[in-house]
Amino acid sequence: MKKLIEIKELSKEFPIKKGFFNRQVGAVHAVNNVNLDIFEGETLGLVGESGCGKSTTGRCILGLTDITKGSVEIDGINITNASQKTLKSLRRRMQIIFQNPYSSLNPRMSILESLKEPFVVHKTLKGKALNIRLSELLDMVGLSTSVLNRYPHEFSGGQRQRIVIARALALNPDFIVADEPVSSLDVSIQAQIINLLEDLKKQLGLTYLFISHDLSVVKYVSNRVAVMYLGEIIELAPTDLLFSSPKHPYTQALLSAIPVPDPTANKEKRILLEGDLPSPANPPSGCKFHTRCRYVMDKCKTLIPMQTEPEKDHFVKCHLFT
């Protein structure tokens, strides 16, 4: 498979400033040394607890958030040091679907204005050709052209998310970051949006980075899954392999928490993590998970685990496999 996105040693820190002179006294380590490849036509799931750095990673990949260290390449072009002209042309190829459709659309702009905006910014289509394209976009997401003169507050959450998806597709992108695109929707609507995204992927040959904390959804849509903990990718594997044979204790705990029809049947297998997620402003030494791990060893407290491959295409950072 052709490599579309290549992420090398990506790190992002947010400064903590205090005092009258607003001096930096620390930093929040949101993303730490992430290395990841995303292949053409695949859906890569990115999972982890809230606050682990998933959304920040997605924004850094798209250049919406400046990175502290590392690089991001699309088709071999480094977007972290690209010129504004190059970056503008690359933005047509990379789009994002945000988590909350209520805040993704400007309430003062009609749907027509919102959908026209990408074409105005990039100076691509206008006139009759633009009207035809807008009609095509709305048809792709299951809406009619009668919605164009209405405003966001006149739609349900599911309809707004369809409009957001249409806007993301406007410039024929290759790569889309779907940042928890169904988490704010009702369960029945979630299924419709997920199926829509799957259909669009097949129809348009899209590549997704699907960010979510809902492992059931990730299992359904993803070809591979990366598990993130406190800003680091700690396990990466094909979906079936990860769900059938998780290696990292954190991944095992996440999978054990997936809801099942009969909770009593899974009660003995449930793994409860002790303690809270450590602060990214002051992460633990050694393995960052050692403060909550049931298999913790002395070396876990001081040594950072290296990435190993205990089985083909299955990568994990854990001292149990070093």
JSON list of N, CA, C and O in Angstrom, two decimals, residues 181-229:
[
{"chain": "A", "resi": 181, "resn": "PRO", "atom": "N", "xyz": [-16.56, 12.16, 15.17]},
{"chain": "A", "resi": 181, "resn": "PRO", "atom": "CA", "xyz": [-17.64, 12.76, 14.38]},
{"chain": "A", "resi": 181, "resn": "PRO", "atom": "C", "xyz": [-19.04, 12.34, 14.79]},
{"chain": "A", "resi": 181, "resn": "PRO", "atom": "O", "xyz": [-20.02, 12.95, 14.34]},
{"chain": "A", "resi": 182, "resn": "VAL", "atom": "N", "xyz": [-19.18, 11.32, 15.64]},
{"chain": "A", "resi": 182, "resn": "VAL", "atom": "CA", "xyz": [-20.53, 10.86, 16.01]},
{"chain": "A", "resi": 182, "resn": "VAL", "atom": "C", "xyz": [-20.78, 10.90, 17.52]},
{"chain": "A", "resi": 182, "resn": "VAL", "atom": "O", "xyz": [-21.86, 10.53, 17.97]},
{"chain": "A", "resi": 183, "resn": "SER", "atom": "N", "xyz": [-19.81, 11.36, 18.30]},
{"chain": "A", "resi": 183, "resn": "SER", "atom": "CA", "xyz": [-19.94, 11.26, 19.75]},
{"chain": "A", "resi": 183, "resn": "SER", "atom": "C", "xyz": [-21.04, 12.16, 20.32]},
{"chain": "A", "resi": 183, "resn": "SER", "atom": "O", "xyz": [-21.55, 11.89, 21.41]},
{"chain": "A", "resi": 184, "resn": "SER", "atom": "N", "xyz": [-21.40, 13.23, 19.61]},
{"chain": "A", "resi": 184, "resn": "SER", "atom": "CA", "xyz": [-22.43, 14.14, 20.13]},
{"chain": "A", "resi": 184, "resn": "SER", "atom": "C", "xyz": [-23.82, 13.84, 19.56]},
{"chain": "A", "resi": 184, "resn": "SER", "atom": "O", "xyz": [-24.75, 14.61, 19.79]},
{"chain": "A", "resi": 185, "resn": "LEU", "atom": "N", "xyz": [-23.95, 12.72, 18.84]},
{"chain": "A", "resi": 185, "resn": "LEU", "atom": "CA", "xyz": [-25.21, 12.40, 18.18]},
{"chain": "A", "resi": 185, "resn": "LEU", "atom": "C", "xyz": [-25.92, 11.24, 18.88]},
{"chain": "A", "resi": 185, "resn": "LEU", "atom": "O", "xyz": [-25.29, 10.43, 19.58]},
{"chain": "A", "resi": 186, "resn": "ASP", "atom": "N", "xyz": [-27.23, 11.14, 18.68]},
{"chain": "A", "resi": 186, "resn": "ASP", "atom": "CA", "xyz": [-27.99, 10.00, 19.19]},
{"chain": "A", "resi": 186, "resn": "ASP", "atom": "C", "xyz": [-27.49, 8.71, 18.55]},
{"chain": "A", "resi": 186, "resn": "ASP", "atom": "O", "xyz": [-26.96, 8.72, 17.42]},
{"chain": "A", "resi": 187, "resn": "VAL", "atom": "N", "xyz": [-27.68, 7.61, 19.25]},
{"chain": "A", "resi": 187, "resn": "VAL", "atom": "CA", "xyz": [-27.14, 6.32, 18.79]},
{"chain": "A", "resi": 187, "resn": "VAL", "atom": "C", "xyz": [-27.66, 5.95, 17.40]},
{"chain": "A", "resi": 187, "resn": "VAL", "atom": "O", "xyz": [-26.91, 5.50, 16.54]},
{"chain": "A", "resi": 188, "resn": "SER", "atom": "N", "xyz": [-28.97, 6.14, 17.16]},
{"chain": "A", "resi": 188, "resn": "SER", "atom": "CA", "xyz": [-29.53, 5.77, 15.86]},
{"chain": "A", "resi": 188, "resn": "SER", "atom": "C", "xyz": [-28.95, 6.63, 14.75]},
{"chain": "A", "resi": 188, "resn": "SER", "atom": "O", "xyz": [-28.71, 6.16, 13.63]},
{"chain": "A", "resi": 189, "resn": "ILE", "atom": "N", "xyz": [-28.69, 7.91, 15.04]},
{"chain": "A", "resi": 189, "resn": "ILE", "atom": "CA", "xyz": [-28.10, 8.82, 14.05]},
{"chain": "A", "resi": 189, "resn": "ILE", "atom": "C", "xyz": [-26.62, 8.49, 13.85]},
{"chain": "A", "resi": 189, "resn": "ILE", "atom": "O", "xyz": [-26.09, 8.62, 12.74]},
{"chain": "A", "resi": 190, "resn": "GLN", "atom": "N", "xyz": [-25.95, 8.04, 14.92]},
{"chain": "A", "resi": 190, "resn": "GLN", "atom": "CA", "xyz": [-24.54, 7.64, 14.81]},
{"chain": "A", "resi": 190, "resn": "GLN", "atom": "C", "xyz": [-24.36, 6.60, 13.72]},
{"chain": "A", "resi": 190, "resn": "GLN", "atom": "O", "xyz": [-23.45, 6.70, 12.89]},
{"chain": "A", "resi": 191, "resn": "ALA", "atom": "N", "xyz": [-25.22, 5.60, 13.72]},
{"chain": "A", "resi": 191, "resn": "ALA", "atom": "CA", "xyz": [-25.12, 4.52, 12.74]},
{"chain": "A", "resi": 191, "resn": "ALA", "atom": "C", "xyz": [-25.26, 5.06, 11.32]},
{"chain": "A", "resi": 191, "resn": "ALA", "atom": "O", "xyz": [-24.53, 4.64, 10.41]},
{"chain": "A", "resi": 192, "resn": "GLN", "atom": "N", "xyz": [-26.18, 6.00, 11.12]},
{"chain": "A", "resi": 192, "resn": "GLN", "atom": "CA", "xyz": [-26.38, 6.58, 9.79]},
{"chain": "A", "resi": 192, "resn": "GLN", "atom": "C", "xyz": [-25.13, 7.34, 9.32]},
{"chain": "A", "resi": 192, "resn": "GLN", "atom": "O", "xyz": [-24.71, 7.20, 8.16]},
{"chain": "A", "resi": 193, "resn": "ILE", "atom": "N", "xyz": [-24.53, 8.12, 10.22]},
{"chain": "A", "resi": 193, "resn": "ILE", "atom": "CA", "xyz": [-23.35, 8.91, 9.85]},
{"chain": "A", "resi": 193, "resn": "ILE", "atom": "C", "xyz": [-22.15, 8.01, 9.59]},
{"chain": "A", "resi": 193, "resn": "ILE", "atom": "O", "xyz": [-21.37, 8.23, 8.64]},
{"chain": "A", "resi": 194, "resn": "ILE", "atom": "N", "xyz": [-21.99, 6.96, 10.41]},
{"chain": "A", "resi": 194, "resn": "ILE", "atom": "CA", "xyz": [-20.89, 6.03, 10.20]},
{"chain": "A", "resi": 194, "resn": "ILE", "atom": "C", "xyz": [-21.01, 5.32, 8.86]},
{"chain": "A", "resi": 194, "resn": "ILE", "atom": "O", "xyz": [-20.04, 5.18, 8.10]},
{"chain": "A", "resi": 195, "resn": "ASN", "atom": "N", "xyz": [-22.22, 4.88, 8.54]},
{"chain": "A", "resi": 195, "resn": "ASN", "atom": "CA", "xyz": [-22.45, 4.22, 7.24]},
{"chain": "A", "resi": 195, "resn": "ASN", "atom": "C", "xyz": [-22.22, 5.19, 6.08]},
{"chain": "A", "resi": 195, "resn": "ASN", "atom": "O", "xyz": [-21.70, 4.80, 5.03]},
{"chain": "A", "resi": 196, "resn": "LEU", "atom": "N", "xyz": [-22.60, 6.45, 6.29]},
{"chain": "A", "resi": 196, "resn": "LEU", "atom": "CA", "xyz": [-22.36, 7.47, 5.26]},
{"chain": "A", "resi": 196, "resn": "LEU", "atom": "C", "xyz": [-20.86, 7.64, 5.03]},
{"chain": "A", "resi": 196, "resn": "LEU", "atom": "O", "xyz": [-20.41, 7.69, 3.87]},
{"chain": "A", "resi": 197, "resn": "LEU", "atom": "N", "xyz": [-20.09, 7.73, 6.10]},
{"chain": "A", "resi": 197, "resn": "LEU", "atom": "CA", "xyz": [-18.64, 7.89, 5.97]},
{"chain": "A", "resi": 197, "resn": "LEU", "atom": "C", "xyz": [-18.01, 6.69, 5.27]},
{"chain": "A", "resi": 197, "resn": "LEU", "atom": "O", "xyz": [-17.09, 6.84, 4.45]},
{"chain": "A", "resi": 198, "resn": "GLU", "atom": "N", "xyz": [-18.51, 5.49, 5.57]},
{"chain": "A", "resi": 198, "resn": "GLU", "atom": "CA", "xyz": [-18.00, 4.28, 4.92]},
{"chain": "A", "resi": 198, "resn": "GLU", "atom": "C", "xyz": [-18.33, 4.28, 3.43]},
{"chain": "A", "resi": 198, "resn": "GLU", "atom": "O", "xyz": [-17.48, 3.94, 2.60]},
{"chain": "A", "resi": 199, "resn": "ASP", "atom": "N", "xyz": [-19.54, 4.68, 3.09]},
{"chain": "A", "resi": 199, "resn": "ASP", "atom": "CA", "xyz": [-19.93, 4.73, 1.68]},
{"chain": "A", "resi": 199, "resn": "ASP", "atom": "C", "xyz": [-19.10, 5.76, 0.91]},
{"chain": "A", "resi": 199, "resn": "ASP", "atom": "O", "xyz": [-18.68, 5.50, -0.22]},
{"chain": "A", "resi": 200, "resn": "LEU", "atom": "N", "xyz": [-18.86, 6.91, 1.53]},
{"chain": "A", "resi": 200, "resn": "LEU", "atom": "CA", "xyz": [-18.07, 7.95, 0.88]},
{"chain": "A", "resi": 200, "resn": "LEU", "atom": "C", "xyz": [-16.62, 7.52, 0.70]},
{"chain": "A", "resi": 200, "resn": "LEU", "atom": "O", "xyz": [-15.98, 7.85, -0.31]},
{"chain": "A", "resi": 201, "resn": "LYS", "atom": "N", "xyz": [-16.12, 6.77, 1.66]},
{"chain": "A", "resi": 201, "resn": "LYS", "atom": "CA", "xyz": [-14.74, 6.26, 1.55]},
{"chain": "A", "resi": 201, "resn": "LYS", "atom": "C", "xyz": [-14.60, 5.36, 0.32]},
{"chain": "A", "resi": 201, "resn": "LYS", "atom": "O", "xyz": [-13.64, 5.49, -0.46]},
{"chain": "A", "resi": 202, "resn": "LYS", "atom": "N", "xyz": [-15.56, 4.46, 0.13]},
{"chain": "A", "resi": 202, "resn": "LYS", "atom": "CA", "xyz": [-15.52, 3.55, -1.03]},
{"chain": "A", "resi": 202, "resn": "LYS", "atom": "C", "xyz": [-15.75, 4.30, -2.33]},
{"chain": "A", "resi": 202, "resn": "LYS", "atom": "O", "xyz": [-15.09, 4.06, -3.35]},
{"chain": "A", "resi": 203, "resn": "GLN", "atom": "N", "xyz": [-16.68, 5.24, -2.30]},
{"chain": "A", "resi": 203, "resn": "GLN", "atom": "CA", "xyz": [-17.06, 5.97, -3.51]},
{"chain": "A", "resi": 203, "resn": "GLN", "atom": "C", "xyz": [-15.96, 6.91, -3.99]},
{"chain": "A", "resi": 203, "resn": "GLN", "atom": "O", "xyz": [-15.71, 7.03, -5.20]},
{"chain": "A", "resi": 204, "resn": "LEU", "atom": "N", "xyz": [-15.28, 7.58, -3.05]},
{"chain": "A", "resi": 204, "resn": "LEU", "atom": "CA", "xyz": [-14.32, 8.63, -3.40]},
{"chain": "A", "resi": 204, "resn": "LEU", "atom": "C", "xyz": [-12.87, 8.23, -3.15]},
{"chain": "A", "resi": 204, "resn": "LEU", "atom": "O", "xyz": [-11.95, 9.02, -3.42]},
{"chain": "A", "resi": 205, "resn": "GLY", "atom": "N", "xyz": [-12.65, 7.03, -2.61]},
{"chain": "A", "resi": 205, "resn": "GLY", "atom": "CA", "xyz": [-11.29, 6.58, -2.34]},
{"chain": "A", "resi": 205, "resn": "GLY", "atom": "C", "xyz": [-10.60, 7.38, -1.25]},
{"chain": "A", "resi": 205, "resn": "GLY", "atom": "O", "xyz": [-9.41, 7.69, -1.34]},
{"chain": "A", "resi": 206, "resn": "LEU", "atom": "N", "xyz": [-11.33, 7.71, -0.19]},
{"chain": "A", "resi": 206, "resn": "LEU", "atom": "CA", "xyz": [-10.80, 8.55, 0.87]},
{"chain": "A", "resi": 206, "resn": "LEU", "atom": "C", "xyz": [-9.92, 7.77, 1.85]},
{"chain": "A", "resi": 206, "resn": "LEU", "atom": "O", "xyz": [-10.02, 6.55, 1.96]},
{"chain": "A", "resi": 207, "resn": "THR", "atom": "N", "xyz": [-9.08, 8.51, 2.55]},
{"chain": "A", "resi": 207, "resn": "THR", "atom": "CA", "xyz": [-8.28, 7.97, 3.64]},
{"chain": "A", "resi": 207, "resn": "THR", "atom": "C", "xyz": [-8.69, 8.70, 4.91]},
{"chain": "A", "resi": 207, "resn": "THR", "atom": "O", "xyz": [-8.77, 9.93, 4.92]},
{"chain": "A", "resi": 208, "resn": "TYR", "atom": "N", "xyz": [-8.96, 7.96, 6.00]},
{"chain": "A", "resi": 208, "resn": "TYR", "atom": "CA", "xyz": [-9.43, 8.57, 7.25]},
{"chain": "A", "resi": 208, "resn": "TYR", "atom": "C", "xyz": [-8.44, 8.34, 8.39]},
{"chain": "A", "resi": 208, "resn": "TYR", "atom": "O", "xyz": [-7.84, 7.27, 8.51]},
{"chain": "A", "resi": 209, "resn": "LEU", "atom": "N", "xyz": [-8.32, 9.37, 9.23]},
{"chain": "A", "resi": 209, "resn": "LEU", "atom": "CA", "xyz": [-7.83, 9.18, 10.59]},
{"chain": "A", "resi": 209, "resn": "LEU", "atom": "C", "xyz": [-9.07, 9.34, 11.46]},
{"chain": "A", "resi": 209, "resn": "LEU", "atom": "O", "xyz": [-9.62, 10.44, 11.58]},
{"chain": "A", "resi": 210, "resn": "PHE", "atom": "N", "xyz": [-9.54, 8.24, 12.04]},
{"chain": "A", "resi": 210, "resn": "PHE", "atom": "CA", "xyz": [-10.80, 8.25, 12.78]},
{"chain": "A", "resi": 210, "resn": "PHE", "atom": "C", "xyz": [-10.49, 8.28, 14.28]},
{"chain": "A", "resi": 210, "resn": "PHE", "atom": "O", "xyz": [-10.05, 7.28, 14.86]},
{"chain": "A", "resi": 211, "resn": "ILE", "atom": "N", "xyz": [-10.71, 9.44, 14.88]},
{"chain": "A", "resi": 211, "resn": "ILE", "atom": "CA", "xyz": [-10.42, 9.63, 16.30]},
{"chain": "A", "resi": 211, "resn": "ILE", "atom": "C", "xyz": [-11.69, 9.37, 17.11]},
{"chain": "A", "resi": 211, "resn": "ILE", "atom": "O", "xyz": [-12.75, 9.94, 16.83]},
{"chain": "A", "resi": 212, "resn": "SER", "atom": "N", "xyz": [-11.59, 8.51, 18.12]},
{"chain": "A", "resi": 212, "resn": "SER", "atom": "CA", "xyz": [-12.77, 8.19, 18.91]},
{"chain": "A", "resi": 212, "resn": "SER", "atom": "C", "xyz": [-12.37, 7.54, 20.23]},
{"chain": "A", "resi": 212, "resn": "SER", "atom": "O", "xyz": [-11.27, 7.02, 20.37]},
{"chain": "A", "resi": 213, "resn": "HIS", "atom": "N", "xyz": [-13.27, 7.61, 21.21]},
{"chain": "A", "resi": 213, "resn": "HIS", "atom": "CA", "xyz": [-13.08, 6.83, 22.43]},
{"chain": "A", "resi": 213, "resn": "HIS", "atom": "C", "xyz": [-14.08, 5.67, 22.47]},
{"chain": "A", "resi": 213, "resn": "HIS", "atom": "O", "xyz": [-14.08, 4.88, 23.42]},
{"chain": "A", "resi": 214, "resn": "ASP", "atom": "N", "xyz": [-14.90, 5.55, 21.43]},
{"chain": "A", "resi": 214, "resn": "ASP", "atom": "CA", "xyz": [-15.88, 4.47, 21.34]},
{"chain": "A", "resi": 214, "resn": "ASP", "atom": "C", "xyz": [-15.25, 3.31, 20.56]},
{"chain": "A", "resi": 214, "resn": "ASP", "atom": "O", "xyz": [-15.18, 3.33, 19.34]},
{"chain": "A", "resi": 215, "resn": "LEU", "atom": "N", "xyz": [-14.80, 2.31, 21.28]},
{"chain": "A", "resi": 215, "resn": "LEU", "atom": "CA", "xyz": [-14.06, 1.20, 20.66]},
{"chain": "A", "resi": 215, "resn": "LEU", "atom": "C", "xyz": [-14.94, 0.36, 19.75]},
{"chain": "A", "resi": 215, "resn": "LEU", "atom": "O", "xyz": [-14.46, -0.23, 18.79]},
{"chain": "A", "resi": 216, "resn": "SER", "atom": "N", "xyz": [-16.22, 0.29, 20.02]},
{"chain": "A", "resi": 216, "resn": "SER", "atom": "CA", "xyz": [-17.13, -0.47, 19.16]},
{"chain": "A", "resi": 216, "resn": "SER", "atom": "C", "xyz": [-17.21, 0.16, 17.77]},
{"chain": "A", "resi": 216, "resn": "SER", "atom": "O", "xyz": [-17.19, -0.54, 16.75]},
{"chain": "A", "resi": 217, "resn": "VAL", "atom": "N", "xyz": [-17.27, 1.49, 17.73]},
{"chain": "A", "resi": 217, "resn": "VAL", "atom": "CA", "xyz": [-17.30, 2.21, 16.46]},
{"chain": "A", "resi": 217, "resn": "VAL", "atom": "C", "xyz": [-15.97, 2.04, 15.73]},
{"chain": "A", "resi": 217, "resn": "VAL", "atom": "O", "xyz": [-15.93, 1.78, 14.53]},
{"chain": "A", "resi": 218, "resn": "VAL", "atom": "N", "xyz": [-14.87, 2.17, 16.47]},
{"chain": "A", "resi": 218, "resn": "VAL", "atom": "CA", "xyz": [-13.54, 2.04, 15.88]},
{"chain": "A", "resi": 218, "resn": "VAL", "atom": "C", "xyz": [-13.35, 0.65, 15.27]},
{"chain": "A", "resi": 218, "resn": "VAL", "atom": "O", "xyz": [-12.78, 0.50, 14.18]},
{"chain": "A", "resi": 219, "resn": "LYS", "atom": "N", "xyz": [-13.81, -0.36, 15.97]},
{"chain": "A", "resi": 219, "resn": "LYS", "atom": "CA", "xyz": [-13.68, -1.73, 15.45]},
{"chain": "A", "resi": 219, "resn": "LYS", "atom": "C", "xyz": [-14.43, -1.90, 14.13]},
{"chain": "A", "resi": 219, "resn": "LYS", "atom": "O", "xyz": [-13.99, -2.61, 13.23]},
{"chain": "A", "resi": 220, "resn": "TYR", "atom": "N", "xyz": [-15.55, -1.22, 14.01]},
{"chain": "A", "resi": 220, "resn": "TYR", "atom": "CA", "xyz": [-16.39, -1.35, 12.81]},
{"chain": "A", "resi": 220, "resn": "TYR", "atom": "C", "xyz": [-15.77, -0.64, 11.60]},
{"chain": "A", "resi": 220, "resn": "TYR", "atom": "O", "xyz": [-15.82, -1.16, 10.48]},
{"chain": "A", "resi": 221, "resn": "VAL", "atom": "N", "xyz": [-15.15, 0.53, 11.82]},
{"chain": "A", "resi": 221, "resn": "VAL", "atom": "CA", "xyz": [-14.72, 1.35, 10.68]},
{"chain": "A", "resi": 221, "resn": "VAL", "atom": "C", "xyz": [-13.24, 1.23, 10.33]},
{"chain": "A", "resi": 221, "resn": "VAL", "atom": "O", "xyz": [-12.84, 1.58, 9.21]},
{"chain": "A", "resi": 222, "resn": "SER", "atom": "N", "xyz": [-12.41, 0.75, 11.25]},
{"chain": "A", "resi": 222, "resn": "SER", "atom": "CA", "xyz": [-10.96, 0.88, 11.08]},
{"chain": "A", "resi": 222, "resn": "SER", "atom": "C", "xyz": [-10.30, -0.35, 10.46]},
{"chain": "A", "resi": 222, "resn": "SER", "atom": "O", "xyz": [-10.71, -1.48, 10.72]},
{"chain": "A", "resi": 223, "resn": "ASN", "atom": "N", "xyz": [-9.24, -0.09, 9.69]},
{"chain": "A", "resi": 223, "resn": "ASN", "atom": "CA", "xyz": [-8.37, -1.16, 9.20]},
{"chain": "A", "resi": 223, "resn": "ASN", "atom": "C", "xyz": [-7.26, -1.45, 10.19]},
{"chain": "A", "resi": 223, "resn": "ASN", "atom": "O", "xyz": [-6.87, -2.60, 10.38]},
{"chain": "A", "resi": 224, "resn": "ARG", "atom": "N", "xyz": [-6.73, -0.38, 10.79]},
{"chain": "A", "resi": 224, "resn": "ARG", "atom": "CA", "xyz": [-5.74, -0.50, 11.86]},
{"chain": "A", "resi": 224, "resn": "ARG", "atom": "C", "xyz": [-6.14, 0.41, 13.01]},
{"chain": "A", "resi": 224, "resn": "ARG", "atom": "O", "xyz": [-6.88, 1.37, 12.82]},
{"chain": "A", "resi": 225, "resn": "VAL", "atom": "N", "xyz": [-5.63, 0.10, 14.20]},
{"chain": "A", "resi": 225, "resn": "VAL", "atom": "CA", "xyz": [-5.95, 0.90, 15.38]},
{"chain": "A", "resi": 225, "resn": "VAL", "atom": "C", "xyz": [-4.67, 1.26, 16.11]},
{"chain": "A", "resi": 225, "resn": "VAL", "atom": "O", "xyz": [-3.81, 0.40, 16.36]},
{"chain": "A", "resi": 226, "resn": "ALA", "atom": "N", "xyz": [-4.53, 2.55, 16.46]},
{"chain": "A", "resi": 226, "resn": "ALA", "atom": "CA", "xyz": [-3.43, 3.02, 17.30]},
{"chain": "A", "resi": 226, "resn": "ALA", "atom": "C", "xyz": [-4.00, 3.44, 18.64]},
{"chain": "A", "resi": 226, "resn": "ALA", "atom": "O", "xyz": [-5.00, 4.15, 18.71]},
{"chain": "A", "resi": 227, "resn": "VAL", "atom": "N", "xyz": [-3.39, 2.96, 19.71]},
{"chain": "A", "resi": 227, "resn": "VAL", "atom": "CA", "xyz": [-3.84, 3.27, 21.07]},
{"chain": "A", "resi": 227, "resn": "VAL", "atom": "C", "xyz": [-2.91, 4.31, 21.66]},
{"chain": "A", "resi": 227, "resn": "VAL", "atom": "O", "xyz": [-1.69, 4.14, 21.68]},
{"chain": "A", "resi": 228, "resn": "MET", "atom": "N", "xyz": [-3.49, 5.41, 22.14]},
{"chain": "A", "resi": 228, "resn": "MET", "atom": "CA", "xyz": [-2.70, 6.52, 22.69]},
{"chain": "A", "resi": 228, "resn": "MET", "atom": "C", "xyz": [-2.91, 6.64, 24.19]},
{"chain": "A", "resi": 228, "resn": "MET", "atom": "O", "xyz": [-4.04, 6.52, 24.69]},
{"chain": "A", "resi": 229, "resn": "TYR", "atom": "N", "xyz": [-1.81, 6.86, 24.90]},
{"chain": "A", "resi": 229, "resn": "TYR", "atom": "CA", "xyz": [-1.88, 7.09, 26.35]},
{"chain": "A", "resi": 229, "resn": "TYR", "atom": "C", "xyz": [-0.94, 8.24, 26.69]},
{"chain": "A", "resi": 229, "resn": "TYR", "atom": "O", "xyz": [0.28, 8.16, 26.43]}
]
